[in-house]
mmCIF file of C-alpha atoms in Angstrom:
data_model
loop_
_atom_site.group_PDB
_atom_site.id
_atom_site.type_symbol
_atom_site.label_atom_id
_atom_site.label_comp_id
_atom_site.label_asym_id
_atom_site.label_seq_id
_atom_site.Cartn_x
_atom_site.Cartn_y
_atom_site.Cartn_z
ATOM 1 C CA MET A 142 16.338 171.983 33.346
ATOM 2 C CA PRO A 143 17.831 171.309 29.898
ATOM 3 C CA SER A 144 20.559 173.640 28.667
ATOM 4 C CA PRO A 145 19.917 175.979 25.729
ATOM 5 C CA ALA A 146 20.803 174.593 22.324
ATOM 6 C CA GLY A 147 24.485 174.871 21.523
ATOM 7 C CA VAL A 148 25.522 175.576 25.116
ATOM 8 C CA LEU A 149 27.909 173.183 26.772
ATOM 9 C CA SER A 150 26.372 171.607 29.882
ATOM 10 C CA LEU A 151 28.838 169.632 31.958
ATOM 11 C CA PRO A 152 27.980 167.419 34.890
ATOM 12 C CA GLY A 153 29.919 168.178 38.033
ATOM 13 C CA THR A 154 31.021 171.660 37.034
ATOM 14 C CA THR A 155 30.612 173.116 40.495
ATOM 15 C CA PRO A 156 34.174 173.603 41.806
ATOM 16 C CA PRO A 157 35.417 171.233 44.531
ATOM 17 C CA ALA A 158 35.059 172.210 48.178
ATOM 18 C CA ALA A 159 32.765 174.932 49.356
ATOM 19 C CA VAL A 160 32.576 178.203 47.456
ATOM 20 C CA ASP A 161 29.951 180.511 48.880
ATOM 21 C CA HIS A 162 27.481 180.816 45.990
ATOM 22 C CA GLU A 163 25.856 183.953 47.363
ATOM 23 C CA ARG A 164 29.155 185.772 47.838
ATOM 24 C CA TRP A 165 30.982 184.387 44.791
ATOM 25 C CA PRO A 166 28.306 183.455 42.224
ATOM 26 C CA ASP A 167 30.604 183.586 39.208
ATOM 27 C CA VAL A 168 33.210 181.420 40.938
ATOM 28 C CA ALA A 169 30.819 178.888 42.426
ATOM 29 C CA THR A 170 29.411 177.906 39.014
ATOM 30 C CA VAL A 171 31.272 177.381 35.769
ATOM 31 C CA PRO A 172 29.617 179.738 33.251
ATOM 32 C CA ALA A 173 27.665 178.703 30.190
ATOM 33 C CA CYS A 174 29.725 178.824 27.025
ATOM 34 C CA SER A 175 28.960 177.722 23.478
ATOM 35 C CA ARG A 176 30.789 174.619 22.314
ATOM 36 C CA VAL A 177 32.423 176.556 19.507
ATOM 37 C CA ARG A 178 33.670 179.325 21.786
ATOM 38 C CA ALA A 179 34.985 176.842 24.363
ATOM 39 C CA ALA A 180 36.756 174.855 21.627
ATOM 40 C CA VAL A 181 38.338 177.987 20.128
ATOM 41 C CA ALA A 182 39.494 179.113 23.590
ATOM 42 C CA GLU A 183 41.038 175.708 24.259
ATOM 43 C CA LEU A 184 42.835 175.726 20.910
ATOM 44 C CA ILE A 185 44.256 179.230 21.451
ATOM 45 C CA VAL A 186 45.305 178.572 25.045
ATOM 46 C CA ARG A 187 46.905 175.216 24.253
ATOM 47 C CA ARG A 188 48.900 176.712 21.387
ATOM 48 C CA ALA A 189 50.012 179.645 23.548
ATOM 49 C CA LEU A 190 51.030 177.465 26.493
ATOM 50 C CA ALA A 191 52.868 174.990 24.255
ATOM 51 C CA ARG A 192 55.459 177.594 23.233
ATOM 52 C CA LEU A 193 55.973 179.260 26.621
ATOM 53 C CA PRO A 194 58.781 178.495 29.117
ATOM 54 C CA LEU A 195 56.352 176.733 31.444
ATOM 55 C CA HIS A 196 55.651 173.168 32.444
ATOM 56 C CA VAL A 197 51.873 172.869 32.145
ATOM 57 C CA ARG A 198 50.353 169.643 33.390
ATOM 58 C CA LEU A 199 46.730 169.006 32.466
ATOM 59 C CA ARG A 200 44.885 166.298 34.323
ATOM 60 C CA GLY A 201 44.436 163.390 31.937
ATOM 61 C CA GLY A 202 46.332 165.076 29.107
ATOM 62 C CA GLU A 203 49.757 165.597 27.594
ATOM 63 C CA PRO A 204 52.040 168.201 29.202
ATOM 64 C CA LEU A 205 52.494 171.554 27.493
ATOM 65 C CA GLY A 206 55.250 174.145 27.467
ATOM 66 C CA THR A 207 58.988 174.203 26.924
ATOM 67 C CA GLY A 208 59.897 173.789 30.590
ATOM 68 C CA GLY A 209 59.836 176.155 33.546
ATOM 69 C CA PRO A 210 57.538 176.843 36.523
ATOM 70 C CA LEU A 211 54.834 174.221 36.964
ATOM 71 C CA MET A 212 51.205 175.116 36.273
ATOM 72 C CA GLU A 213 48.827 172.292 37.113
ATOM 73 C CA ILE A 214 45.393 172.455 35.501
ATOM 74 C CA ARG A 215 43.237 170.175 37.633
ATOM 75 C CA ASP A 216 39.961 170.683 35.779
ATOM 76 C CA PRO A 217 40.831 171.373 32.130
ATOM 77 C CA GLU A 218 37.219 171.332 30.965
ATOM 78 C CA ALA A 219 36.143 174.009 33.425
ATOM 79 C CA PHE A 220 39.376 175.973 32.888
ATOM 80 C CA PHE A 221 38.947 176.272 29.113
ATOM 81 C CA ARG A 222 35.240 176.899 29.429
ATOM 82 C CA ARG A 223 35.774 179.805 31.816
ATOM 83 C CA ILE A 224 38.347 181.349 29.484
ATOM 84 C CA GLY A 225 36.001 180.866 26.543
ATOM 85 C CA ALA A 226 33.228 182.649 28.417
ATOM 86 C CA GLY A 227 35.225 185.367 30.149
ATOM 87 C CA GLY A 228 38.793 185.549 28.858
ATOM 88 C CA LEU A 229 41.234 186.662 31.554
ATOM 89 C CA ILE A 230 38.364 187.137 34.004
ATOM 90 C CA GLY A 231 37.671 183.437 33.589
ATOM 91 C CA PHE A 232 41.366 182.668 34.061
ATOM 92 C CA GLY A 233 41.320 184.445 37.428
ATOM 93 C CA GLU A 234 38.011 182.930 38.506
ATOM 94 C CA SER A 235 39.355 179.493 37.638
ATOM 95 C CA TYR A 236 42.194 180.036 40.109
ATOM 96 C CA MET A 237 39.765 181.261 42.757
ATOM 97 C CA ALA A 238 37.757 178.066 42.156
ATOM 98 C CA ARG A 239 40.918 175.922 42.634
ATOM 99 C CA GLU A 240 40.733 174.558 39.078
ATOM 100 C CA TRP A 241 44.416 175.322 38.537
ATOM 101 C CA GLU A 242 47.387 175.655 40.861
ATOM 102 C CA ALA A 243 51.002 176.791 40.762
ATOM 103 C CA GLU A 244 53.556 176.307 43.499
ATOM 104 C CA ASP A 245 55.521 179.234 42.045
ATOM 105 C CA LEU A 246 52.533 181.416 41.249
ATOM 106 C CA VAL A 247 54.608 184.537 40.594
ATOM 107 C CA GLY A 248 56.875 182.554 38.269
ATOM 108 C CA VAL A 249 53.961 181.296 36.180
ATOM 109 C CA LEU A 250 52.309 184.708 36.052
ATOM 110 C CA SER A 251 55.606 186.411 35.162
ATOM 111 C CA VAL A 252 55.945 184.172 32.116
ATOM 112 C CA LEU A 253 52.389 184.974 31.055
ATOM 113 C CA ALA A 254 52.806 188.721 31.677
ATOM 114 C CA GLY A 255 56.081 188.806 29.771
ATOM 115 C CA ASN A 256 54.409 187.224 26.759
ATOM 116 C CA VAL A 257 51.001 188.890 27.010
ATOM 117 C CA ALA A 258 51.144 190.546 23.604
ATOM 118 C CA GLY A 259 51.559 187.188 21.844
ATOM 119 C CA LEU A 260 49.069 185.074 23.784
ATOM 120 C CA VAL A 261 46.139 185.979 21.517
ATOM 121 C CA PRO A 262 46.637 185.778 17.722
ATOM 122 C CA PRO A 263 46.812 189.223 16.010
ATOM 123 C CA SER A 264 43.669 188.436 13.996
ATOM 124 C CA LEU A 265 41.663 187.968 17.200
ATOM 125 C CA GLN A 266 43.285 190.969 18.876
ATOM 126 C CA ARG A 267 41.942 193.135 16.052
ATOM 127 C CA LEU A 268 38.471 191.804 16.855
ATOM 128 C CA ARG A 269 38.870 192.483 20.589
ATOM 129 C CA GLY A 270 35.793 194.688 20.633
ATOM 130 C CA LEU A 271 33.632 191.749 19.564
ATOM 131 C CA TRP A 272 34.764 189.166 22.127
ATOM 132 C CA ALA A 273 36.095 191.122 25.126
ATOM 133 C CA ARG A 274 33.686 192.334 27.792
ATOM 134 C CA ARG A 275 33.490 196.095 28.185
ATOM 135 C CA GLN A 276 33.712 197.936 31.477
ATOM 136 C CA PRO A 277 30.271 198.223 33.074
ATOM 137 C CA GLU A 278 28.560 201.575 33.310
ATOM 138 C CA ALA A 279 28.232 201.124 37.082
ATOM 139 C CA GLN A 280 32.017 201.363 37.488
ATOM 140 C CA ARG A 281 32.378 204.787 35.828
ATOM 141 C CA ASN A 282 34.247 207.145 38.117
ATOM 142 C CA THR A 283 31.644 209.852 38.402
ATOM 143 C CA ILE A 284 31.694 211.485 41.830
ATOM 144 C CA ASP A 285 29.164 208.979 43.170
ATOM 145 C CA GLY A 286 30.676 206.090 41.234
ATOM 146 C CA ALA A 287 34.209 206.816 42.439
ATOM 147 C CA ARG A 288 33.016 206.828 46.040
ATOM 148 C CA GLY A 289 31.470 203.378 45.598
ATOM 149 C CA ASN A 290 34.523 202.017 43.776
ATOM 150 C CA ILE A 291 36.887 203.199 46.505
ATOM 151 C CA HIS A 292 34.612 201.794 49.198
ATOM 152 C CA ARG A 293 34.751 198.311 47.673
ATOM 153 C CA HIS A 294 38.526 198.106 48.064
ATOM 154 C CA TYR A 295 39.802 200.461 50.732
ATOM 155 C CA ASP A 296 36.926 199.988 53.163
ATOM 156 C CA LEU A 297 37.302 196.196 53.287
ATOM 157 C CA SER A 298 38.876 196.352 56.744
ATOM 158 C CA ASN A 299 41.692 198.395 58.264
ATOM 159 C CA ASP A 300 42.604 195.275 60.223
ATOM 160 C CA LEU A 301 43.037 193.303 56.992
ATOM 161 C CA PHE A 302 45.514 195.808 55.556
ATOM 162 C CA ALA A 303 47.364 196.010 58.869
ATOM 163 C CA LEU A 304 48.043 192.260 58.690
ATOM 164 C CA PHE A 305 50.307 192.502 55.653
ATOM 165 C CA LEU A 306 51.452 196.135 55.486
ATOM 166 C CA ASP A 307 54.196 197.501 57.724
ATOM 167 C CA ARG A 308 53.661 199.821 60.680
ATOM 168 C CA THR A 309 53.530 202.901 58.417
ATOM 169 C CA LEU A 310 50.424 201.421 56.728
ATOM 170 C CA SER A 311 51.806 202.569 53.381
ATOM 171 C CA TYR A 312 49.954 200.815 50.542
ATOM 172 C CA SER A 313 52.212 201.768 47.631
ATOM 173 C CA SER A 314 55.679 200.965 46.384
ATOM 174 C CA ALA A 315 58.570 201.447 48.756
ATOM 175 C CA VAL A 316 62.121 202.391 47.717
ATOM 176 C CA PHE A 317 64.804 200.037 49.050
ATOM 177 C CA ARG A 318 68.559 200.443 49.357
ATOM 178 C CA GLY A 319 69.243 196.930 48.058
ATOM 179 C CA PHE A 320 67.793 193.515 47.256
ATOM 180 C CA PRO A 321 66.506 191.133 48.388
ATOM 181 C CA ALA A 322 64.558 193.130 50.935
ATOM 182 C CA GLU A 323 63.157 192.025 54.283
ATOM 183 C CA HIS A 324 59.857 192.987 55.882
ATOM 184 C CA SER A 325 61.693 194.701 58.744
ATOM 185 C CA LEU A 326 63.133 197.142 56.180
ATOM 186 C CA LEU A 327 59.737 198.222 54.847
ATOM 187 C CA PRO A 328 59.105 201.163 57.230
ATOM 188 C CA ALA A 329 62.418 202.802 56.344
ATOM 189 C CA ALA A 330 61.866 202.050 52.634
ATOM 190 C CA GLN A 331 58.414 203.624 52.748
ATOM 191 C CA HIS A 332 59.777 206.720 54.472
ATOM 192 C CA ARG A 333 62.493 206.886 51.801
ATOM 193 C CA LYS A 334 59.775 206.887 49.130
ATOM 194 C CA ILE A 335 57.741 209.544 50.952
ATOM 195 C CA ASP A 336 60.774 211.758 51.493
ATOM 196 C CA ARG A 337 61.680 211.567 47.795
ATOM 197 C CA LEU A 338 58.208 212.751 46.863
ATOM 198 C CA LEU A 339 58.213 215.552 49.421
ATOM 199 C CA ASP A 340 61.672 216.638 48.257
ATOM 200 C CA LEU A 341 60.489 216.523 44.653
ATOM 201 C CA ALA A 342 57.571 218.816 45.500
ATOM 202 C CA GLY A 343 59.800 221.157 47.525
ATOM 203 C CA VAL A 344 57.820 220.594 50.748
ATOM 204 C CA GLY A 345 59.284 222.333 53.786
ATOM 205 C CA PRO A 346 58.391 224.749 56.592
ATOM 206 C CA GLY A 347 55.307 226.783 55.726
ATOM 207 C CA THR A 348 54.428 224.868 52.552
ATOM 208 C CA GLN A 349 50.703 224.709 51.897
ATOM 209 C CA LEU A 350 50.459 221.081 50.729
ATOM 210 C CA LEU A 351 47.544 219.248 49.166
ATOM 211 C CA GLU A 352 47.596 215.456 49.251
ATOM 212 C CA ILE A 353 45.106 213.695 46.976
ATOM 213 C CA GLY A 354 44.592 210.202 48.352
ATOM 214 C CA THR A 355 45.278 210.073 52.094
ATOM 215 C CA GLY A 356 45.990 206.396 52.564
ATOM 216 C CA TRP A 357 46.341 205.956 56.291
ATOM 217 C CA GLY A 358 48.068 209.289 56.835
ATOM 218 C CA GLU A 359 51.796 208.526 56.846
ATOM 219 C CA LEU A 360 52.748 211.011 54.126
ATOM 220 C CA ALA A 361 50.670 213.769 55.726
ATOM 221 C CA ILE A 362 52.356 213.122 59.071
ATOM 222 C CA ARG A 363 55.793 213.139 57.469
ATOM 223 C CA ALA A 364 55.047 216.429 55.668
ATOM 224 C CA ALA A 365 53.724 218.031 58.852
ATOM 225 C CA GLU A 366 56.911 217.039 60.661
ATOM 226 C CA ARG A 367 58.750 219.145 58.055
ATOM 227 C CA GLY A 368 56.636 222.147 59.036
ATOM 228 C CA ALA A 369 54.133 221.999 56.180
ATOM 229 C CA ARG A 370 50.415 222.576 56.548
ATOM 230 C CA VAL A 371 48.543 219.735 54.905
ATOM 231 C CA VAL A 372 45.071 219.256 53.496
ATOM 232 C CA SER A 373 44.596 215.580 52.631
ATOM 233 C CA VAL A 374 41.523 214.208 50.866
ATOM 234 C CA THR A 375 40.179 210.672 50.543
ATOM 235 C CA LEU A 376 36.948 208.905 49.594
ATOM 236 C CA SER A 377 37.472 206.080 52.118
ATOM 237 C CA ARG A 378 35.751 206.547 55.470
ATOM 238 C CA GLU A 379 37.800 203.721 57.004
ATOM 239 C CA GLN A 380 41.042 205.367 55.934
ATOM 240 C CA ARG A 381 39.888 208.843 56.950
ATOM 241 C CA ASP A 382 38.961 207.724 60.458
ATOM 242 C CA LEU A 383 42.168 205.787 61.129
ATOM 243 C CA ALA A 384 44.348 208.469 59.522
ATOM 244 C CA ARG A 385 42.892 211.044 61.905
ATOM 245 C CA VAL A 386 43.701 208.804 64.877
ATOM 246 C CA ARG A 387 47.277 208.305 63.667
ATOM 247 C CA ILE A 388 47.719 212.033 63.001
ATOM 248 C CA GLU A 389 46.511 212.824 66.528
ATOM 249 C CA GLU A 390 48.881 210.225 68.005
ATOM 250 C CA ALA A 391 51.720 211.857 66.069
ATOM 251 C CA GLY A 392 50.780 215.254 67.539
ATOM 252 C CA GLN A 393 50.080 216.833 64.151
ATOM 253 C CA THR A 394 46.362 217.648 64.302
ATOM 254 C CA ASP A 395 47.116 221.380 64.163
ATOM 255 C CA ARG A 396 48.955 220.947 60.862
ATOM 256 C CA VAL A 397 46.893 218.280 59.040
ATOM 257 C CA SER A 398 43.243 218.242 57.963
ATOM 258 C CA VAL A 399 41.818 215.044 56.468
ATOM 259 C CA LEU A 400 38.658 215.534 54.424
ATOM 260 C CA LEU A 401 36.231 213.042 52.907
ATOM 261 C CA ARG A 402 36.164 214.671 49.489
ATOM 262 C CA ASP A 403 36.517 213.947 45.784
ATOM 263 C CA TYR A 404 39.406 215.621 43.975
ATOM 264 C CA ARG A 405 36.851 217.473 41.817
ATOM 265 C CA GLN A 406 35.385 219.106 44.925
ATOM 266 C CA ILE A 407 38.605 220.523 46.381
ATOM 267 C CA GLU A 408 38.931 224.280 46.719
ATOM 268 C CA GLY A 409 41.842 226.585 47.384
ATOM 269 C CA VAL A 410 45.343 227.128 46.034
ATOM 270 C CA TYR A 411 48.385 225.175 47.177
ATOM 271 C CA ASP A 412 52.143 225.567 46.926
ATOM 272 C CA ALA A 413 52.588 221.855 46.297
ATOM 273 C CA ILE A 414 50.455 218.834 45.473
ATOM 274 C CA VAL A 415 51.419 215.225 46.121
ATOM 275 C CA SER A 416 49.416 212.193 45.035
ATOM 276 C CA VAL A 417 50.566 208.608 45.487
ATOM 277 C CA GLU A 418 49.097 205.948 43.200
ATOM 278 C CA MET A 419 45.814 207.805 42.947
ATOM 279 C CA ILE A 420 45.597 208.337 39.200
ATOM 280 C CA GLU A 421 45.102 204.576 38.723
ATOM 281 C CA ALA A 422 41.666 204.937 40.339
ATOM 282 C CA VAL A 423 40.565 207.922 38.218
ATOM 283 C CA GLY A 424 39.678 206.136 34.976
ATOM 284 C CA ALA A 425 40.789 207.229 31.502
ATOM 285 C CA GLU A 426 37.526 209.072 30.891
ATOM 286 C CA PHE A 427 38.277 211.397 33.807
ATOM 287 C CA TRP A 428 42.019 211.955 33.383
ATOM 288 C CA PRO A 429 41.360 215.409 31.876
ATOM 289 C CA GLN A 430 39.301 216.353 34.954
ATOM 290 C CA TYR A 431 41.981 215.028 37.302
ATOM 291 C CA PHE A 432 44.854 216.923 35.716
ATOM 292 C CA SER A 433 42.697 220.020 35.271
ATOM 293 C CA ALA A 434 42.002 219.913 39.012
ATOM 294 C CA LEU A 435 45.742 219.752 39.723
ATOM 295 C CA ASP A 436 46.269 222.716 37.398
ATOM 296 C CA ARG A 437 43.477 224.721 39.024
ATOM 297 C CA LEU A 438 44.638 224.002 42.579
ATOM 298 C CA LEU A 439 48.352 224.640 42.077
ATOM 299 C CA ALA A 440 49.753 228.084 42.771
ATOM 300 C CA PRO A 441 51.932 229.716 40.089
ATOM 301 C CA GLY A 442 55.445 228.349 40.501
ATOM 302 C CA GLY A 443 54.135 225.389 42.486
ATOM 303 C CA LEU A 444 55.139 221.760 42.017
ATOM 304 C CA VAL A 445 53.208 218.500 41.658
ATOM 305 C CA ALA A 446 54.822 215.185 42.618
ATOM 306 C CA LEU A 447 53.005 212.043 41.527
ATOM 307 C CA GLN A 448 53.687 208.379 42.099
ATOM 308 C CA ALA A 449 51.996 206.463 39.301
ATOM 309 C CA ILE A 450 51.834 202.859 38.152
ATOM 310 C CA THR A 451 52.215 202.838 34.385
ATOM 311 C CA MET A 452 51.971 200.399 31.509
ATOM 312 C CA PRO A 453 53.220 200.510 27.907
ATOM 313 C CA HIS A 454 51.184 202.866 25.760
ATOM 314 C CA GLU A 455 50.289 200.307 23.095
ATOM 315 C CA ARG A 456 49.019 197.831 25.710
ATOM 316 C CA MET A 457 47.022 200.592 27.398
ATOM 317 C CA LEU A 458 45.381 201.489 24.109
ATOM 318 C CA ALA A 459 44.591 197.837 23.374
ATOM 319 C CA SER A 460 43.012 197.135 26.760
ATOM 320 C CA ARG A 461 41.573 200.444 27.954
ATOM 321 C CA THR A 462 37.912 199.524 27.345
ATOM 322 C CA THR A 463 38.219 195.873 28.347
ATOM 323 C CA PHE A 464 36.674 194.684 31.610
ATOM 324 C CA THR A 465 39.404 192.881 33.533
ATOM 325 C CA TRP A 466 39.616 190.492 36.483
ATOM 326 C CA ILE A 467 41.330 193.243 38.505
ATOM 327 C CA GLN A 468 38.454 195.634 37.805
ATOM 328 C CA LYS A 469 35.821 193.036 38.648
ATOM 329 C CA TYR A 470 37.321 191.843 41.917
ATOM 330 C CA ILE A 471 40.018 194.216 43.170
ATOM 331 C CA PHE A 472 39.923 197.785 41.822
ATOM 332 C CA PRO A 473 36.556 198.580 40.235
ATOM 333 C CA GLY A 474 36.852 201.460 37.810
ATOM 334 C CA GLY A 475 40.645 201.294 37.785
ATOM 335 C CA GLN A 476 42.788 202.013 34.721
ATOM 336 C CA LEU A 477 46.571 202.196 34.547
ATOM 337 C CA PRO A 478 47.868 205.073 32.422
ATOM 338 C CA SER A 479 50.889 205.243 30.189
ATOM 339 C CA VAL A 480 53.382 208.082 30.411
ATOM 340 C CA GLU A 481 52.400 209.108 26.889
ATOM 341 C CA ALA A 482 48.718 209.262 27.827
ATOM 342 C CA MET A 483 49.392 211.486 30.831
ATOM 343 C CA GLU A 484 51.567 213.827 28.793
ATOM 344 C CA GLN A 485 48.949 214.014 26.044
ATOM 345 C CA VAL A 486 46.223 214.886 28.559
ATOM 346 C CA THR A 487 48.270 217.523 30.374
ATOM 347 C CA ALA A 488 49.332 219.127 27.085
ATOM 348 C CA ALA A 489 45.764 219.243 25.786
ATOM 349 C CA HIS A 490 43.943 220.337 28.941
ATOM 350 C CA THR A 491 46.372 222.047 31.320
ATOM 351 C CA GLY A 492 49.445 224.190 31.735
ATOM 352 C CA LEU A 493 51.191 221.341 33.546
ATOM 353 C CA ARG A 494 54.325 219.880 32.014
ATOM 354 C CA THR A 495 56.489 216.933 33.013
ATOM 355 C CA ALA A 496 59.794 218.252 34.368
ATOM 356 C CA GLY A 497 61.231 214.938 35.575
ATOM 357 C CA ARG A 498 60.588 211.199 35.825
ATOM 358 C CA GLU A 499 62.173 208.351 37.776
ATOM 359 C CA ARG A 500 61.288 204.672 37.260
ATOM 360 C CA PHE A 501 61.643 202.046 40.000
ATOM 361 C CA GLY A 502 59.460 199.084 39.055
ATOM 362 C CA VAL A 503 61.787 196.481 40.583
ATOM 363 C CA HIS A 504 61.183 198.117 43.971
ATOM 364 C CA TYR A 505 57.457 197.517 43.589
ATOM 365 C CA ALA A 506 58.078 193.850 42.811
ATOM 366 C CA GLU A 507 59.966 193.537 46.103
ATOM 367 C CA THR A 508 57.303 195.488 48.009
ATOM 368 C CA LEU A 509 54.590 193.183 46.670
ATOM 369 C CA ARG A 510 56.637 190.078 47.462
ATOM 370 C CA LEU A 511 56.900 191.152 51.086
ATOM 371 C CA TRP A 512 53.168 191.904 51.280
ATOM 372 C CA ARG A 513 52.295 188.570 49.640
ATOM 373 C CA GLU A 514 54.534 186.581 51.961
ATOM 374 C CA ARG A 515 53.140 188.291 55.046
ATOM 375 C CA PHE A 516 49.560 187.802 53.799
ATOM 376 C CA THR A 517 50.236 184.082 53.289
ATOM 377 C CA GLU A 518 51.902 183.716 56.684
ATOM 378 C CA ARG A 519 48.893 185.293 58.363
ATOM 379 C CA ALA A 520 46.192 183.375 56.494
ATOM 380 C CA ASP A 521 44.641 182.172 59.749
ATOM 381 C CA GLU A 522 44.380 185.736 61.036
ATOM 382 C CA VAL A 523 42.836 186.836 57.730
ATOM 383 C CA ALA A 524 40.287 184.018 58.107
ATOM 384 C CA ALA A 525 39.568 185.119 61.679
ATOM 385 C CA LEU A 526 38.527 188.523 60.298
ATOM 386 C CA GLY A 527 35.805 186.768 58.287
ATOM 387 C CA PHE A 528 37.530 186.491 54.887
ATOM 388 C CA ASP A 529 36.913 183.044 53.416
ATOM 389 C CA GLU A 530 39.256 180.847 51.375
ATOM 390 C CA THR A 531 37.953 182.159 48.060
ATOM 391 C CA PHE A 532 38.775 185.714 49.141
ATOM 392 C CA ARG A 533 42.236 184.617 50.293
ATOM 393 C CA ARG A 534 42.935 182.956 46.945
ATOM 394 C CA MET A 535 41.653 186.047 45.160
ATOM 395 C CA TRP A 536 43.906 188.337 47.208
ATOM 396 C CA THR A 537 46.910 186.041 46.783
ATOM 397 C CA LEU A 538 46.377 186.045 43.013
ATOM 398 C CA TYR A 539 46.068 189.848 43.020
ATOM 399 C CA LEU A 540 49.350 190.321 44.898
ATOM 400 C CA ALA A 541 51.158 187.687 42.816
ATOM 401 C CA TYR A 542 49.713 189.008 39.539
ATOM 402 C CA SER A 543 50.851 192.528 40.408
ATOM 403 C CA GLU A 544 54.314 191.373 41.460
ATOM 404 C CA ALA A 545 54.657 189.412 38.222
ATOM 405 C CA GLY A 546 53.704 192.492 36.230
ATOM 406 C CA PHE A 547 56.603 194.456 37.692
ATOM 407 C CA ARG A 548 59.087 191.578 37.560
ATOM 408 C CA SER A 549 58.343 190.989 33.879
ATOM 409 C CA GLY A 550 58.527 194.693 33.010
ATOM 410 C CA TYR A 551 54.906 194.740 31.851
ATOM 411 C CA LEU A 552 54.213 197.288 34.616
ATOM 412 C CA ASP A 553 56.335 200.091 35.994
ATOM 413 C CA VAL A 554 56.040 202.663 38.765
ATOM 414 C CA GLN A 555 57.357 206.180 38.439
ATOM 415 C CA HIS A 556 57.816 209.439 40.263
ATOM 416 C CA LEU A 557 56.782 212.353 38.069
ATOM 417 C CA LEU A 558 57.438 216.024 38.697
ATOM 418 C CA LEU A 559 54.967 218.412 37.066
ATOM 419 C CA THR A 560 55.450 222.164 36.827
ATOM 420 C CA LYS A 561 52.917 224.800 35.930
ATOM 421 C CA GLU A 562 53.784 226.761 32.820
ATOM 422 C CA GLU A 563 51.176 229.483 32.345
ATOM 423 C CA ALA A 564 52.647 230.481 28.988
ATOM 424 C CA ALA A 565 51.975 227.005 27.611
ATOM 425 C CA ARG A 566 48.213 227.344 27.922
#
């Protein structure tokens, strides 16, 4: 079938080796892209790479960059075409399709993350709304939409997460005593993180604690061991079921209830609320509802302790409506907040005020490195669970991309203490 006029049609543009077309349609086939758009993308990317501290080797072409980690582009035509058609989504899909490689993947991605603001010329950044894809309506975090979004990530397989997490099954940043860290230190580092949050929220004997986002139950167990009574809510059936098993094994079923419930459906009043890396799944549209729920559920004089991944405010504003590779493949409906955005929302919609913040992004970089290394070491076991090579490359890129974000300072993670000031309303 002939291609439409003006659309680049390349022979042999199906990626090498087998990519399951039914499971990965946008990876298995290089997308259509106008010649002009592909040429503009190539020009922009070449100019950006040429001035970065990278060594970029294009098959059949001159090297680019000023020296640094090696990025090998094995299929330049497909690589530039994907970026022309899908921007950073195309960049990620090109890696999934094995069209580019990097022995030091985190190193390459750290350079790109550290220079993200200058990769696209300011004139094109101002026209972002014209060329960048917008988040699809299906990923909006309505009550039904949030349930589906959470299912796509957290219900992949408990066995998959167990392969690279530590025995606490904590899927959030740990807090280490020193660096470099080792995987054997992760359980203690995760407990250190949990204890800091519980201390921040003043959780002790008799505390009525609400946890929004159960994970696999470690924080709830830890709080119950302090004598608190815990209601923990999640939208993941897989997590709910395993958390209940782990809570029973810990002998804390009389102190912990795990409910399959959206934060907007929670009732009651609690002395303390803790939520670990949950706000990232809420979506900017629903931040007012999220913080209003915290305000409504918190008793006068109560405390809220949040662990939140954050990004610079100006980058959040520039990208908040853009559909990203992470949203398409990893966290549908996700949106990282800035500290300024959270403070603006709480000031406008609630009586909650930020009483303290602590940043520890370098600890997340180490946590992610340990997860990534364990995931790579256990690739055969991941495959045995039914996850193909394209999934494994996708997951490796996700872990490396996230680690690079924290190493470069593009991302941060913070503990925030919120207090309820009735007079401020």
